[in-house]
Amino acid sequence: MDIASATLRRVKPSPTIAMSNRAAELKAAGRDIVALSAGEPDFDTPEHIREAAKAAIDAGHTRYTAVDGVPELKRAICDKFRRDNGLDYTPAQISVGTGGKQILYNALMATLNPGDEVVIPAPYWVSYPDMVLLAGGTPVAVPCGIETGFRLTPEALEAAITPRTRWLIFNSPSNPTGAGYARDDLKALTDVLLRHSHVWVMTDDMYEHLSFDGFAFCTPAEVEPGLYDRTLTCNGVSKAYAMTGWRIGYAGGPEPLIAAMRKIQSQSTSNPCSISQWAALAALEGPQDFLAERAAVFQRRRDLVVARLNACDGISCPMPEGAFYVYPSIAGCLGKISRGGTPIDSDAAFAEALLDEEGVAVVFGAAFGLSPHFRVSYAASDAALTDACDRIARFCAGLKARAA
Ligand SMILES: Cc1ncc(COP(=O)(O)O)c(C=O)c1O
């Protein structure tokens, strides 16, 4: 019996989680696997944040809290938006949820009607289109290829907007490409949006603190104050503070939207974990200097991985501005056959054969809506990255032309 609802049947499970699970299973079965598929920092949560969580337990912060966050955390989030982004929000304009994921999901659930369109630049974070589908909307993927540095152009945005467009989901630096939008690039997009007053902006700033080579992060409502009243600025502590398991994300936006999101949360999960909220408060109010130190470590790893991948036969890897991913093209590998006999006719086949034959777990590009590519997460040790790159190089060197 198929117990799935019609809505659920339109949705696919997260391919990144599926790949990480597959790698873990193979490892548990004794295979020598290097997993570069997970989207989380390999650092520990800093000690002062862990201590704050322990103190929160001892102080009795173990009960239900206000549905969308304790006032102390909301005030700290207002301070963060002012300090880092020049954005003024009041606590009534702040929503705190169980990870950035729930924040985005709540916003879509709260606002989409059947037939409403959501413009999503591709490649995209895997959850955006499926969240839109779960909320009853229609995802409109706009291909943003390697030739535009994986960035949405103003022309492509203009062409994608229809009278049914409700949201643009914007993500910089990006998962899966690491591409970041400089202020001028972003201004060109916000100029388009100014002309379409029915389109709102959901900006996912999760990788704000992970940028390299002096890249200056900026966010839509800051670049174009004229969009402030129709922008939801989403962020969280998961990636910057190595707190993926704590599940705290947040957003600032117009009060009626925040109230609508609160209503969804009040009838689904209620408050995010009370202890995690106090830990997030310590993260946002505590020392921030380690953020730059950790970004420097990621920058060094990015340089290593990009150089090594570009030396592989058939692979071309652009240099990203941020996050901890690279998104190389495998156009030069297509049409070949692997040493183990797998025809490489898609990026899914490439990733599958790479895992089977060399034990390297990456995520194929079709999962992110743009082929032929794969995503490498370089949130791993130098030794693991070097080992993985050796194996990828060997795999590519072993690809043979198919007999005519
Ligand atoms: C672009 C992007 N947005 C949101 C999230 C979700 O973050 P969280 O773990 O806080 O739910 C992720 C996590 O992978 C992400 O990559």
XYZ file of C-alpha atoms and ligand atoms in Angstrom:
420
model
C 0.000 0.000 0.000
C 1.351 3.444 -0.911
C 0.667 5.581 2.138
C 2.118 8.774 0.589
C -0.143 11.778 0.060
C -0.380 13.416 -3.367
C 1.825 16.236 -2.059
C 4.477 13.883 -0.768
C 4.575 12.028 -4.052
C 5.803 15.218 -5.743
C 8.780 15.441 -3.365
C 12.066 13.545 -3.395
C 14.217 12.732 -0.366
C 17.315 14.904 0.147
C 20.020 13.489 -2.181
C 22.814 14.981 -0.067
C 21.567 13.184 3.035
C 21.113 9.999 0.938
C 24.736 10.180 -0.266
C 26.081 10.781 3.245
C 24.051 7.817 4.535
C 25.345 5.610 1.713
C 28.958 6.585 2.515
C 28.366 5.870 6.216
C 26.883 2.439 5.403
C 29.838 1.508 3.193
C 32.246 2.670 5.910
C 30.395 0.599 8.526
C 30.694 -2.400 6.188
C 34.461 -1.988 6.259
C 35.072 -0.103 2.991
C 37.771 2.579 2.930
C 35.618 5.649 2.129
C 36.472 9.347 1.986
C 33.179 11.219 2.369
C 33.107 14.703 0.869
C 29.337 14.789 0.680
C 28.224 16.352 3.964
C 27.405 20.033 4.276
C 28.809 20.682 7.717
C 32.020 22.116 9.157
C 34.418 19.536 10.584
C 35.225 21.870 13.527
C 33.773 21.478 17.009
C 31.333 23.991 18.458
C 33.536 26.538 20.318
C 33.956 25.956 24.025
C 32.284 29.156 25.250
C 29.122 28.136 23.372
C 29.155 24.630 24.849
C 29.645 26.121 28.319
C 26.684 28.452 27.803
C 24.501 25.458 26.955
C 25.570 23.619 30.120
C 24.874 26.731 32.177
C 21.440 27.036 30.526
C 20.538 23.533 31.679
C 21.658 24.303 35.232
C 19.747 27.592 35.183
C 16.575 25.672 34.379
C 16.131 26.805 30.771
C 14.625 23.428 30.053
C 10.959 24.292 29.533
C 8.827 25.495 26.638
C 9.800 28.967 25.506
C 8.033 31.590 23.414
C 7.178 29.850 20.117
C 9.635 31.737 17.914
C 12.448 32.453 20.346
C 13.259 33.860 23.791
C 13.416 37.691 23.944
C 17.123 37.649 24.877
C 18.028 35.748 21.705
C 15.789 37.935 19.550
C 17.563 41.024 20.883
C 20.964 39.446 20.127
C 19.790 38.701 16.578
C 18.688 42.344 16.147
C 22.183 43.398 17.280
C 23.780 40.949 14.834
C 21.759 42.282 11.891
C 22.701 45.860 12.826
C 26.386 45.032 13.422
C 27.054 42.822 10.389
C 24.474 43.906 7.830
C 23.416 47.455 8.707
C 19.811 46.231 8.981
C 17.425 47.512 11.655
C 14.874 45.001 12.903
C 12.828 45.062 16.101
C 12.379 41.826 18.118
C 8.822 41.567 16.696
C 10.441 41.257 13.255
C 12.567 38.253 14.276
C 11.721 34.570 14.009
C 13.844 31.792 15.520
C 13.313 28.219 14.314
C 14.757 24.744 14.373
C 17.566 25.420 11.912
C 17.662 27.603 8.850
C 15.712 24.841 7.172
C 12.618 25.345 9.314
C 12.743 29.109 8.856
C 12.658 28.781 5.055
C 9.992 26.083 5.240
C 7.768 28.152 7.546
C 8.010 31.167 5.253
C 7.003 29.140 2.197
C 4.201 27.331 4.049
C 2.903 30.631 5.356
C 2.736 32.406 2.005
C 2.304 30.080 -0.988
C -0.982 29.289 -2.716
C -1.358 26.639 -5.430
C 0.107 27.996 -8.660
C 2.330 30.559 -6.965
C 5.795 30.494 -8.507
C 9.130 30.677 -6.735
C 12.179 31.622 -8.787
C 15.200 29.528 -7.802
C 18.581 30.067 -9.470
C 20.114 26.690 -10.394
C 22.291 25.097 -9.169
C 20.432 25.435 -5.889
C 20.509 24.014 -2.392
C 18.630 20.724 -2.772
C 15.799 21.547 -0.385
C 14.467 24.727 -2.030
C 12.385 23.171 -4.845
C 11.023 20.373 -2.672
C 10.051 22.775 0.109
C 8.190 24.860 -2.471
C 6.404 21.718 -3.679
C 5.502 20.710 -0.104
C 4.006 24.161 0.386
C 1.894 23.753 -2.759
C 3.835 26.184 -4.941
C 5.654 25.785 -8.241
C 9.451 25.991 -8.309
C 10.850 27.813 -11.351
C 14.507 26.878 -11.747
C 16.624 29.344 -13.712
C 19.824 27.770 -15.056
C 22.921 29.776 -14.082
C 25.816 28.005 -15.740
C 29.546 28.036 -15.292
C 29.812 30.791 -17.964
C 28.159 33.342 -15.610
C 30.126 32.026 -12.630
C 26.919 30.219 -11.548
C 25.343 33.640 -10.909
C 21.842 34.766 -11.839
C 21.968 37.619 -14.348
C 19.473 40.519 -14.331
C 18.262 39.448 -17.785
C 17.570 35.871 -16.652
C 15.776 37.139 -13.541
C 13.631 39.520 -15.591
C 12.708 36.701 -17.993
C 11.754 34.341 -15.133
C 9.325 36.725 -13.413
C 5.631 36.279 -14.224
C 2.452 37.674 -12.616
C 2.400 34.464 -10.501
C 5.913 34.943 -9.054
C 5.766 35.162 -5.273
C 9.384 34.822 -4.206
C 12.950 34.838 -5.446
C 15.128 32.570 -3.302
C 18.616 34.036 -3.220
C 21.701 32.334 -1.735
C 25.177 33.874 -1.545
C 27.749 32.440 -0.992
C 26.026 29.477 -2.554
C 25.568 25.873 -1.681
C 26.588 24.028 -3.938
C 28.895 26.328 -5.954
C 30.439 28.655 -3.364
C 29.713 31.543 -5.758
C 29.207 34.899 -4.068
C 27.541 38.028 -5.444
C 29.560 41.225 -5.193
C 27.598 44.369 -4.359
C 27.344 45.501 -8.011
C 26.080 42.088 -9.152
C 23.480 42.093 -6.407
C 22.451 45.707 -7.114
C 21.752 44.752 -10.732
C 19.332 42.086 -9.450
C 17.670 44.317 -6.863
C 17.113 46.927 -9.608
C 15.062 44.312 -11.476
C 13.133 43.426 -8.324
C 12.309 47.083 -7.650
C 10.346 47.078 -10.918
C 8.234 44.053 -9.817
C 6.584 44.991 -6.555
C 4.714 41.682 -6.220
C 7.956 39.662 -5.937
C 9.413 39.094 -2.454
C 12.983 38.073 -1.664
C 13.932 35.170 0.584
C 17.660 35.533 1.053
C 19.534 32.605 2.558
C 22.681 34.091 4.103
C 23.775 30.900 5.844
C 27.375 31.131 4.536
C 27.826 34.843 5.298
C 30.905 34.330 7.464
C 32.603 31.891 5.112
C 34.078 34.059 2.382
C 37.586 34.339 0.984
C 40.159 36.648 -0.604
C 38.533 39.660 1.052
C 35.188 39.035 -0.651
C 32.714 41.503 0.911
C 29.444 39.784 1.795
C 26.254 41.784 1.227
C 22.547 41.004 1.488
C 19.604 42.282 -0.598
C 17.805 44.497 1.967
C 21.114 46.195 2.776
C 22.067 46.771 -0.874
C 18.575 48.042 -1.771
C 16.671 49.494 1.207
C 13.669 49.820 -1.123
C 13.262 46.031 -0.796
C 13.334 45.987 3.025
C 9.530 45.677 3.295
C 9.438 42.573 1.115
C 12.613 40.776 2.093
C 13.033 37.917 4.539
C 16.697 37.866 5.593
C 17.441 34.293 6.713
C 20.530 33.145 8.568
C 21.566 30.759 11.317
C 24.345 29.553 13.543
C 24.800 26.105 11.940
C 27.646 26.769 9.522
C 29.436 29.833 10.927
C 29.608 28.565 14.515
C 29.874 24.828 13.736
C 26.485 24.206 15.359
C 24.701 22.027 12.799
C 23.330 19.644 15.429
C 21.973 22.359 17.704
C 19.282 23.333 15.172
C 18.951 27.101 15.412
C 18.140 29.325 12.437
C 16.599 32.779 12.370
C 15.240 35.494 10.110
C 14.384 39.177 10.105
C 11.510 40.485 8.029
C 8.182 42.304 7.900
C 6.109 41.814 11.064
C 3.031 40.253 9.365
C 5.226 37.636 7.683
C 7.005 36.858 10.967
C 3.595 36.487 12.675
C 2.423 34.119 9.913
C 5.580 32.019 10.337
C 4.986 31.938 14.103
C 1.494 30.552 13.491
C 2.898 27.678 11.386
C 5.524 26.915 14.013
C 2.998 27.087 16.867
C 0.953 24.322 15.228
C 3.901 22.158 14.209
C 7.054 22.067 16.340
C 6.578 24.928 18.848
C 9.796 26.496 20.122
C 13.263 25.465 18.958
C 15.254 23.648 21.682
C 15.489 25.935 24.729
C 19.094 24.983 25.500
C 20.189 25.559 21.917
C 18.638 29.017 22.001
C 20.883 30.000 24.917
C 23.865 28.487 23.125
C 23.013 30.524 20.001
C 22.823 33.641 22.162
C 26.373 32.960 23.375
C 27.477 32.420 19.770
C 26.066 35.744 18.567
C 27.127 37.787 21.606
C 30.496 36.130 22.250
C 33.874 36.585 20.544
C 33.687 36.669 16.759
C 37.389 36.610 15.874
C 37.508 32.821 15.389
C 35.159 33.208 12.411
C 37.931 34.781 10.324
C 40.431 32.189 11.578
C 38.184 29.337 10.501
C 37.456 31.009 7.153
C 41.225 31.184 6.575
C 41.477 27.419 7.126
C 38.674 26.839 4.615
C 40.341 29.175 2.114
C 43.548 27.137 2.279
C 41.593 23.928 1.728
C 39.688 25.495 -1.173
C 42.975 26.416 -2.842
C 44.285 22.870 -2.402
C 41.136 21.232 -3.793
C 40.686 23.601 -6.751
C 44.314 23.175 -7.829
C 44.196 19.396 -7.486
C 40.842 19.019 -9.308
C 41.926 21.235 -12.181
C 44.876 18.904 -12.687
C 42.495 15.937 -13.230
C 41.756 14.800 -16.794
C 38.342 16.028 -17.959
C 37.588 18.191 -14.909
C 37.342 21.957 -14.811
C 36.880 23.615 -11.411
C 36.090 27.333 -10.946
C 37.443 29.205 -7.899
C 34.560 30.068 -5.532
C 34.239 33.125 -3.276
C 32.840 31.369 -0.215
C 31.080 28.504 1.622
C 32.975 25.182 1.738
C 32.031 23.674 -1.593
C 33.410 23.494 -5.107
C 31.301 22.560 -8.110
C 33.567 21.260 -10.869
C 32.375 20.439 -14.372
C 32.886 16.902 -15.678
C 32.005 17.807 -19.272
C 35.396 16.412 -20.323
C 34.595 12.996 -18.795
C 31.225 12.410 -20.442
C 31.018 9.686 -23.054
C 33.922 7.741 -21.540
C 33.937 4.469 -19.670
C 35.412 3.880 -16.214
C 38.046 1.306 -15.386
C 35.303 -0.741 -13.709
C 33.213 -0.649 -16.885
C 30.616 2.028 -16.032
C 29.649 4.285 -18.948
C 29.980 7.897 -17.747
C 26.904 9.293 -19.439
C 25.746 11.566 -16.593
C 27.074 13.168 -13.447
C 25.053 10.608 -11.451
C 26.960 7.792 -13.195
C 30.243 9.604 -12.503
C 29.506 9.931 -8.767
C 28.267 6.355 -8.505
C 31.349 4.915 -10.224
C 33.685 7.171 -8.217
C 32.174 5.814 -5.005
C 32.209 2.185 -6.150
C 35.686 2.175 -7.660
C 37.643 4.674 -5.555
C 35.559 5.070 -2.389
C 35.067 8.840 -2.704
C 31.583 10.144 -1.844
C 30.539 13.347 -3.633
C 27.077 14.549 -4.702
C 26.153 14.559 -8.398
C 25.135 17.845 -10.016
C 21.646 16.815 -11.185
C 20.637 16.835 -7.495
C 21.314 20.584 -7.496
C 19.615 21.238 -10.826
C 22.684 21.817 -13.017
C 24.667 19.144 -14.857
C 27.257 17.881 -15.644
C 28.914 18.703 -12.337
C 29.555 17.294 -8.896
C 29.790 18.943 -5.506
C 32.739 18.474 -3.228
C 32.445 19.591 0.378
C 35.959 20.444 1.521
C 34.997 20.586 5.196
C 37.489 17.803 5.845
C 41.110 17.456 6.967
C 43.972 18.223 4.580
C 44.932 14.542 4.679
C 41.412 13.415 3.706
C 41.238 16.037 0.941
C 44.627 15.058 -0.475
C 43.686 11.389 -0.365
C 40.330 12.103 -2.078
C 41.992 14.208 -4.790
C 44.534 11.434 -5.442
C 41.683 8.990 -5.892
C 39.670 11.339 -8.150
C 42.785 11.914 -10.283
C 43.307 8.150 -10.568
C 39.636 7.650 -11.458
C 39.780 10.291 -14.191
C 43.081 8.996 -15.548
C 41.416 5.577 -15.841
C 38.541 6.811 -17.991
C 38.783 5.441 -21.527
C 37.087 6.421 -24.727
C 34.256 4.057 -25.570
C 34.820 1.685 -28.476
C 32.955 2.946 -31.574
C 22.168 27.080 1.697
C 21.686 26.434 2.947
N 20.616 26.939 3.558
C 20.128 26.384 4.677
C 20.702 25.274 5.225
C 20.097 24.672 6.467
O 20.760 24.991 7.604
P 20.325 24.405 9.014
O 21.224 23.254 9.288
O 20.498 25.549 9.969
O 18.897 23.982 8.915
C 21.804 24.692 4.623
C 22.408 23.452 5.161
O 22.998 22.659 4.480
C 22.317 25.289 3.445
O 23.384 24.783 2.824
